[in-house]
XYZ file of C-alpha atoms in Angstrom:
424
model
C -54.788 60.446 -9.816
C -54.006 63.578 -7.888
C -54.795 65.124 -4.566
C -55.007 68.631 -3.251
C -53.247 69.950 -0.175
C -56.524 70.349 1.779
C -57.119 66.586 1.599
C -59.995 66.927 -0.841
C -60.876 63.821 -2.758
C -60.634 63.992 -6.517
C -61.416 61.245 -8.975
C -58.342 59.380 -10.141
C -59.763 57.429 -13.061
C -63.039 55.989 -14.166
C -63.497 52.246 -14.165
C -64.156 50.788 -17.608
C -67.690 49.676 -18.470
C -67.765 45.884 -18.364
C -70.771 43.791 -19.205
C -71.504 41.027 -16.710
C -73.208 37.947 -18.087
C -76.634 37.215 -16.626
C -75.606 33.740 -15.569
C -72.600 34.957 -13.577
C -72.471 33.467 -10.057
C -73.289 35.744 -7.173
C -70.421 37.200 -5.172
C -69.122 35.275 -2.258
C -68.055 36.924 0.950
C -64.309 36.268 1.168
C -64.253 36.848 4.926
C -67.069 34.421 5.542
C -65.487 31.789 3.316
C -62.162 32.165 5.102
C -63.924 31.711 8.441
C -65.530 28.523 7.185
C -69.089 29.818 7.513
C -71.690 30.808 5.020
C -73.620 34.022 5.079
C -76.266 32.471 7.337
C -73.674 31.557 9.956
C -73.759 27.797 9.295
C -70.271 26.380 9.056
C -69.281 24.973 5.705
C -72.655 25.595 4.079
C -74.083 28.308 1.937
C -77.418 29.182 0.459
C -78.791 26.643 -1.902
C -79.269 29.100 -4.694
C -75.891 30.827 -4.057
C -77.465 34.201 -3.116
C -75.920 36.416 -0.509
C -77.975 38.244 2.053
C -76.772 41.835 1.873
C -78.082 42.637 5.371
C -75.891 40.002 7.003
C -72.698 40.805 5.038
C -70.028 43.247 6.220
C -69.749 44.695 2.724
C -72.522 46.865 1.316
C -75.000 44.970 -0.739
C -74.310 46.822 -3.906
C -70.504 46.830 -3.730
C -67.872 44.156 -3.876
C -64.194 45.137 -4.185
C -61.729 42.549 -5.292
C -58.035 43.537 -5.093
C -55.409 41.730 -7.086
C -51.759 42.919 -6.962
C -52.838 46.191 -5.398
C -55.262 47.094 -8.261
C -58.953 47.574 -7.241
C -61.436 46.040 -9.668
C -64.812 47.579 -10.404
C -68.074 45.855 -9.482
C -71.275 46.036 -11.491
C -74.886 45.357 -10.712
C -76.587 42.268 -12.069
C -79.852 42.654 -13.827
C -81.615 41.421 -10.672
C -80.266 44.294 -8.642
C -77.622 42.198 -6.887
C -73.952 43.021 -6.839
C -71.669 40.635 -8.607
C -67.924 40.263 -9.173
C -66.753 41.033 -12.693
C -64.970 37.743 -12.900
C -61.206 37.302 -12.829
C -58.958 40.321 -12.789
C -57.628 41.125 -16.261
C -53.928 40.786 -17.020
C -52.399 44.228 -16.770
C -48.772 44.953 -17.636
C -47.122 46.941 -14.888
C -44.248 49.148 -16.146
C -40.806 48.278 -14.818
C -40.456 51.768 -13.381
C -43.846 51.690 -11.621
C -43.744 52.463 -7.865
C -44.045 49.673 -5.400
C -47.513 49.323 -3.798
C -46.139 50.142 -0.362
C -44.491 53.341 -1.586
C -47.546 54.374 -3.619
C -50.021 53.771 -0.814
C -47.971 55.270 2.023
C -50.120 57.752 3.949
C -53.091 57.425 1.553
C -56.241 55.282 1.126
C -58.567 54.578 -1.806
C -62.212 53.559 -2.149
C -64.800 53.288 -4.892
C -67.945 55.406 -5.077
C -70.713 55.573 -7.574
C -70.944 58.725 -9.654
C -74.191 60.424 -10.713
C -74.029 58.583 -14.027
C -73.992 55.248 -12.239
C -70.323 54.447 -12.953
C -67.892 53.382 -10.242
C -65.101 55.854 -9.616
C -61.988 55.347 -7.470
C -61.395 58.138 -4.994
C -58.319 58.754 -2.840
C -58.044 60.594 0.443
C -54.957 61.476 2.486
C -54.031 63.384 5.597
C -50.705 64.502 4.064
C -50.062 66.866 1.154
C -49.552 64.818 -1.963
C -46.358 65.503 -3.920
C -46.352 63.601 -7.198
C -42.717 64.450 -8.009
C -41.470 63.324 -4.604
C -43.445 60.069 -4.782
C -42.195 59.401 -8.305
C -38.622 60.039 -7.192
C -39.035 57.710 -4.230
C -40.559 55.036 -6.437
C -37.745 55.304 -8.982
C -35.166 55.246 -6.228
C -36.793 52.069 -4.882
C -36.352 50.429 -8.275
C -32.740 51.591 -8.552
C -33.352 53.807 -11.603
C -32.210 57.035 -9.982
C -29.141 55.398 -8.500
C -28.244 54.003 -11.900
C -28.758 57.392 -13.522
C -26.604 59.097 -10.875
C -23.863 56.529 -11.330
C -24.115 56.904 -15.102
C -23.845 60.693 -14.826
C -20.801 60.355 -12.556
C -19.180 57.967 -15.046
C -19.905 60.381 -17.898
C -18.301 63.261 -15.964
C -15.231 61.148 -15.238
C -14.966 60.139 -18.895
C -15.204 63.783 -19.967
C -12.430 64.782 -17.550
C -10.242 61.936 -18.804
C -10.847 62.973 -22.413
C -9.915 66.580 -21.640
C -6.741 65.497 -19.830
C -5.786 63.259 -22.738
C -6.398 66.093 -25.203
C -4.192 68.444 -23.153
C -1.455 65.820 -22.983
C -1.543 65.343 -26.749
C -1.377 69.086 -27.361
C 1.644 69.339 -25.093
C 3.339 66.382 -26.795
C 2.893 68.051 -30.206
C 4.622 71.204 -29.043
C 8.291 71.360 -30.082
C 10.425 71.040 -27.014
C 13.884 72.478 -26.757
C 16.242 69.634 -26.119
C 18.555 69.823 -23.144
C 22.244 70.234 -24.015
C 25.471 69.541 -22.186
C 25.901 73.317 -21.852
C 23.154 73.245 -19.204
C 24.938 70.623 -17.130
C 23.341 67.381 -16.027
C 24.476 63.812 -15.601
C 26.079 63.630 -19.070
C 28.905 65.938 -17.906
C 29.075 64.756 -14.313
C 32.564 63.268 -14.755
C 33.921 66.150 -16.853
C 35.841 68.183 -14.295
C 39.279 69.527 -13.382
C 40.674 66.029 -12.908
C 39.863 65.165 -16.515
C 41.462 68.433 -17.659
C 44.614 67.536 -15.721
C 44.853 64.061 -17.267
C 44.332 65.526 -20.754
C 47.150 68.057 -20.303
C 49.502 65.405 -18.880
C 48.776 63.076 -21.789
C 49.366 65.836 -24.339
C 52.617 66.778 -22.676
C 53.779 63.151 -22.782
C 52.964 62.997 -26.486
C 54.928 66.164 -27.203
C 57.965 64.775 -25.332
C 57.890 61.519 -27.310
C 57.506 63.386 -30.607
C 60.392 65.682 -29.785
C 62.611 62.737 -28.783
C 61.749 60.869 -31.990
C 62.624 63.886 -34.087
C 65.944 64.453 -32.289
C 67.170 60.884 -31.916
C 65.610 59.111 -34.892
C 65.257 61.972 -37.309
C 64.282 61.866 -40.932
C 60.918 60.687 -42.241
C 60.760 57.831 -39.751
C 61.304 60.118 -36.767
C 58.641 62.479 -38.059
C 56.077 59.690 -38.404
C 56.891 58.328 -34.947
C 56.402 61.753 -33.418
C 53.130 62.309 -35.287
C 51.691 58.957 -34.230
C 52.775 59.559 -30.628
C 50.902 62.858 -30.604
C 47.792 61.243 -32.040
C 47.825 58.513 -29.420
C 48.373 61.052 -26.632
C 45.257 62.930 -27.756
C 43.030 59.956 -28.597
C 43.507 57.942 -25.389
C 42.173 60.505 -22.870
C 39.373 61.455 -25.286
C 38.173 57.864 -25.620
C 38.456 57.395 -21.857
C 36.244 60.426 -21.213
C 33.642 59.410 -23.818
C 33.397 55.862 -22.473
C 32.422 57.272 -19.073
C 29.756 59.614 -20.450
C 28.938 61.387 -23.708
C 27.919 65.055 -23.347
C 24.279 65.351 -24.335
C 23.850 66.690 -27.868
C 27.559 67.177 -28.566
C 27.605 64.729 -31.502
C 24.163 65.613 -32.832
C 24.342 66.512 -36.521
C 22.447 69.257 -38.349
C 22.752 70.286 -41.979
C 23.504 73.806 -40.827
C 26.824 72.437 -39.556
C 27.843 71.866 -43.183
C 27.017 75.489 -43.982
C 29.034 76.654 -40.981
C 31.998 74.588 -42.089
C 31.974 75.855 -45.669
C 31.482 79.513 -44.804
C 33.901 79.782 -41.895
C 36.493 77.505 -43.479
C 36.711 79.610 -46.642
C 36.635 82.894 -44.707
C 39.458 81.763 -42.434
C 41.549 80.785 -45.449
C 41.019 84.223 -46.976
C 41.930 85.912 -43.690
C 45.028 83.710 -43.371
C 46.144 84.760 -46.859
C 45.638 88.414 -46.049
C 47.592 88.072 -42.804
C 50.429 86.299 -44.610
C 50.538 88.988 -47.244
C 50.679 91.613 -44.525
C 53.500 89.793 -42.715
C 55.638 89.192 -45.848
C 54.770 92.349 -47.712
C 53.893 90.329 -50.807
C 51.487 87.600 -51.882
C 52.869 84.075 -51.692
C 51.192 81.215 -53.528
C 51.590 77.821 -51.820
C 52.921 74.785 -53.698
C 54.279 71.256 -53.095
C 57.841 70.161 -53.783
C 58.241 68.028 -56.884
C 60.739 65.478 -58.173
C 61.339 65.822 -61.918
C 58.132 67.844 -62.093
C 56.103 65.144 -60.350
C 54.652 64.933 -56.866
C 56.084 62.393 -54.446
C 54.629 58.903 -54.464
C 53.215 59.180 -50.944
C 51.805 62.609 -51.563
C 48.190 61.472 -51.437
C 48.620 60.243 -47.862
C 51.055 62.688 -46.271
C 49.739 65.831 -47.942
C 46.057 64.975 -48.524
C 44.644 62.356 -46.131
C 46.586 63.390 -43.045
C 45.966 67.193 -43.152
C 42.410 67.012 -44.499
C 40.963 63.997 -42.630
C 43.082 62.591 -39.780
C 44.664 65.709 -38.262
C 41.419 67.783 -38.076
C 39.469 64.867 -36.589
C 42.051 64.071 -33.887
C 42.697 67.705 -32.977
C 39.007 68.648 -32.819
C 38.147 65.624 -30.662
C 40.890 66.490 -28.201
C 40.707 70.295 -28.069
C 37.003 70.960 -28.715
C 35.439 67.814 -27.273
C 37.638 66.758 -24.367
C 39.369 69.970 -23.275
C 36.696 72.520 -24.174
C 33.796 70.623 -22.606
C 35.758 69.712 -19.476
C 37.033 73.280 -19.052
C 33.595 74.779 -19.615
C 31.973 72.420 -17.095
C 34.666 73.095 -14.511
C 34.490 76.876 -14.976
C 30.692 76.839 -14.876
C 30.695 74.992 -11.554
C 33.281 77.428 -10.250
C 31.794 80.727 -11.429
C 28.094 79.819 -11.894
C 28.130 82.109 -14.973
C 27.884 80.445 -18.378
C 29.381 83.383 -20.296
C 32.462 83.466 -18.074
C 32.810 79.695 -18.287
C 32.589 79.785 -22.091
C 35.146 82.574 -22.412
C 37.625 80.834 -20.117
C 37.224 77.452 -21.802
C 37.644 78.931 -25.318
C 40.718 80.940 -24.281
C 42.535 78.017 -22.608
C 41.741 75.464 -25.307
C 42.802 77.878 -28.082
C 46.082 78.637 -26.299
C 46.905 74.930 -26.015
C 45.935 74.461 -29.678
C 48.433 77.108 -30.797
C 51.101 75.779 -28.401
C 50.864 72.298 -29.875
C 51.449 73.598 -33.406
C 54.348 75.694 -32.179
C 56.022 72.748 -30.452
C 55.607 70.514 -33.491
C 56.977 73.202 -35.873
C 53.891 73.522 -38.056
C 53.289 77.261 -37.615
C 55.627 78.527 -40.296
C 58.138 81.311 -40.071
C 55.909 84.374 -39.579
C 53.475 85.588 -36.971
C 50.673 85.359 -39.542
C 50.755 81.566 -39.369
C 50.308 81.614 -35.593
C 47.463 84.132 -35.882
C 45.703 82.011 -38.495
C 45.943 78.877 -36.313
C 44.665 80.856 -33.325
C 41.679 82.027 -35.350
C 40.899 78.452 -36.400
C 40.974 77.302 -32.775
C 38.929 80.262 -31.528
C 36.242 79.978 -34.240
C 35.956 76.232 -33.646
C 35.556 76.717 -29.885
C 32.930 79.427 -30.434
C 30.904 77.218 -32.780
C 30.868 74.409 -30.218
C 29.842 76.728 -27.394
C 27.115 78.408 -29.449
C 25.587 75.364 -31.177
C 26.486 72.737 -28.584
C 27.691 70.466 -31.424
C 31.135 69.515 -32.668
C 30.453 69.112 -36.382
C 30.569 72.811 -37.274
C 34.043 73.199 -35.777
C 35.264 69.956 -37.328
C 34.056 70.846 -40.821
C 35.513 74.344 -40.503
C 38.919 72.825 -39.746
C 38.565 70.359 -42.624
C 37.601 73.081 -45.147
C 40.422 75.344 -43.940
C 43.039 72.640 -44.481
C 41.437 71.384 -47.706
C 41.496 74.882 -49.179
C 45.241 74.985 -48.612
C 45.639 71.650 -50.418
C 43.650 72.982 -53.393
C 45.716 76.167 -53.558
C 48.970 74.204 -53.275
C 47.942 71.845 -56.080
C 47.089 74.788 -58.310
C 50.418 76.441 -57.460
C 52.333 73.222 -58.165
C 50.648 72.601 -61.539
C 51.067 76.272 -62.498
C 54.774 76.246 -61.611
C 54.443 78.804 -58.867
C 57.206 78.550 -56.284
C 57.261 79.145 -52.550
C 54.602 78.601 -49.957
C 53.772 78.557 -46.287
C 52.959 75.220 -44.722
C 49.744 75.354 -42.648
C 48.046 72.365 -41.062
């Protein structure tokens, strides 16, 4: 049903045509029955034939309205011209979202009138403008439907935001991130400072003194081995001490490009060393090992292969390009706040100590070319560590440089070539 803003009454719906049996009982005045009187005014009694006097009833003679659950029921005329109730109200299913009777009837009233065709029609009148959308919203809110929909919409919005945040997080996690290295500082190099540099230099100096004393006072092969082992211990102890406190982030990370660096720079340095030696001597000199009756010494495999190719490069690189270089770089970086200056200073100091060690142990040879070649090995190794942040490129470069000498010396020995320059 609907209603105009001027309060005009419009038909809402037409009551269905219902046939009333002829033997249906006459209607009973509900008000009179509740008061305990019949239509004639006698208490507890009614007319003998069950008729109702329309003149004495409060309801018009031709109308009886019975309301059940807020639904008006139509009334029809009996064949005798008397109004009668259509019997019991039919069972009507009320939708779950139907408005409550109080909300639907607020500010409005309904009544039945007979149309020109003789059918009963429900009419509604109101003093307020009728807004069907507002009443429907109020009715749905009363049943909790709108609140549930609002809550559902809010939950859907929250779920969408969570899904978008999760998608953004996954996209960020798939992006390749540049790993932080010890070159940028951080807690992994917190203990690598000037104090560690001082202890490293003191330990190396103590090792050199012991090696020199063993060579002077013991002499021979035994004195040489004692001095070599003393130097190794002097370099290993402070390195292990520093690494047990903290390992520089990314310093021991391995990449296959480190193998390429080692092969390329190791071979190039050996070629440059040969050219420098040729320039210093004025002639090419092929290296070779001493022989006894045309045979290599029995301990050749250890003293001339394992030590220079495996042990010596590993110990020297750990001390000079792990302990000293990293500690010097960290100390210079904290002092100057410029990474380029810190790298240059650390490479220069560590390379100088590297050359000094070989000079003190007598492994540089007799020409300046040997010292230059060792300096290049130390400088290239330090540069690789500072550029890549890893130690393996420098270590493999040192290994290939020494191994190339062993190969050349073996070829010279088997070919009967004499003379050579010892480089380690």
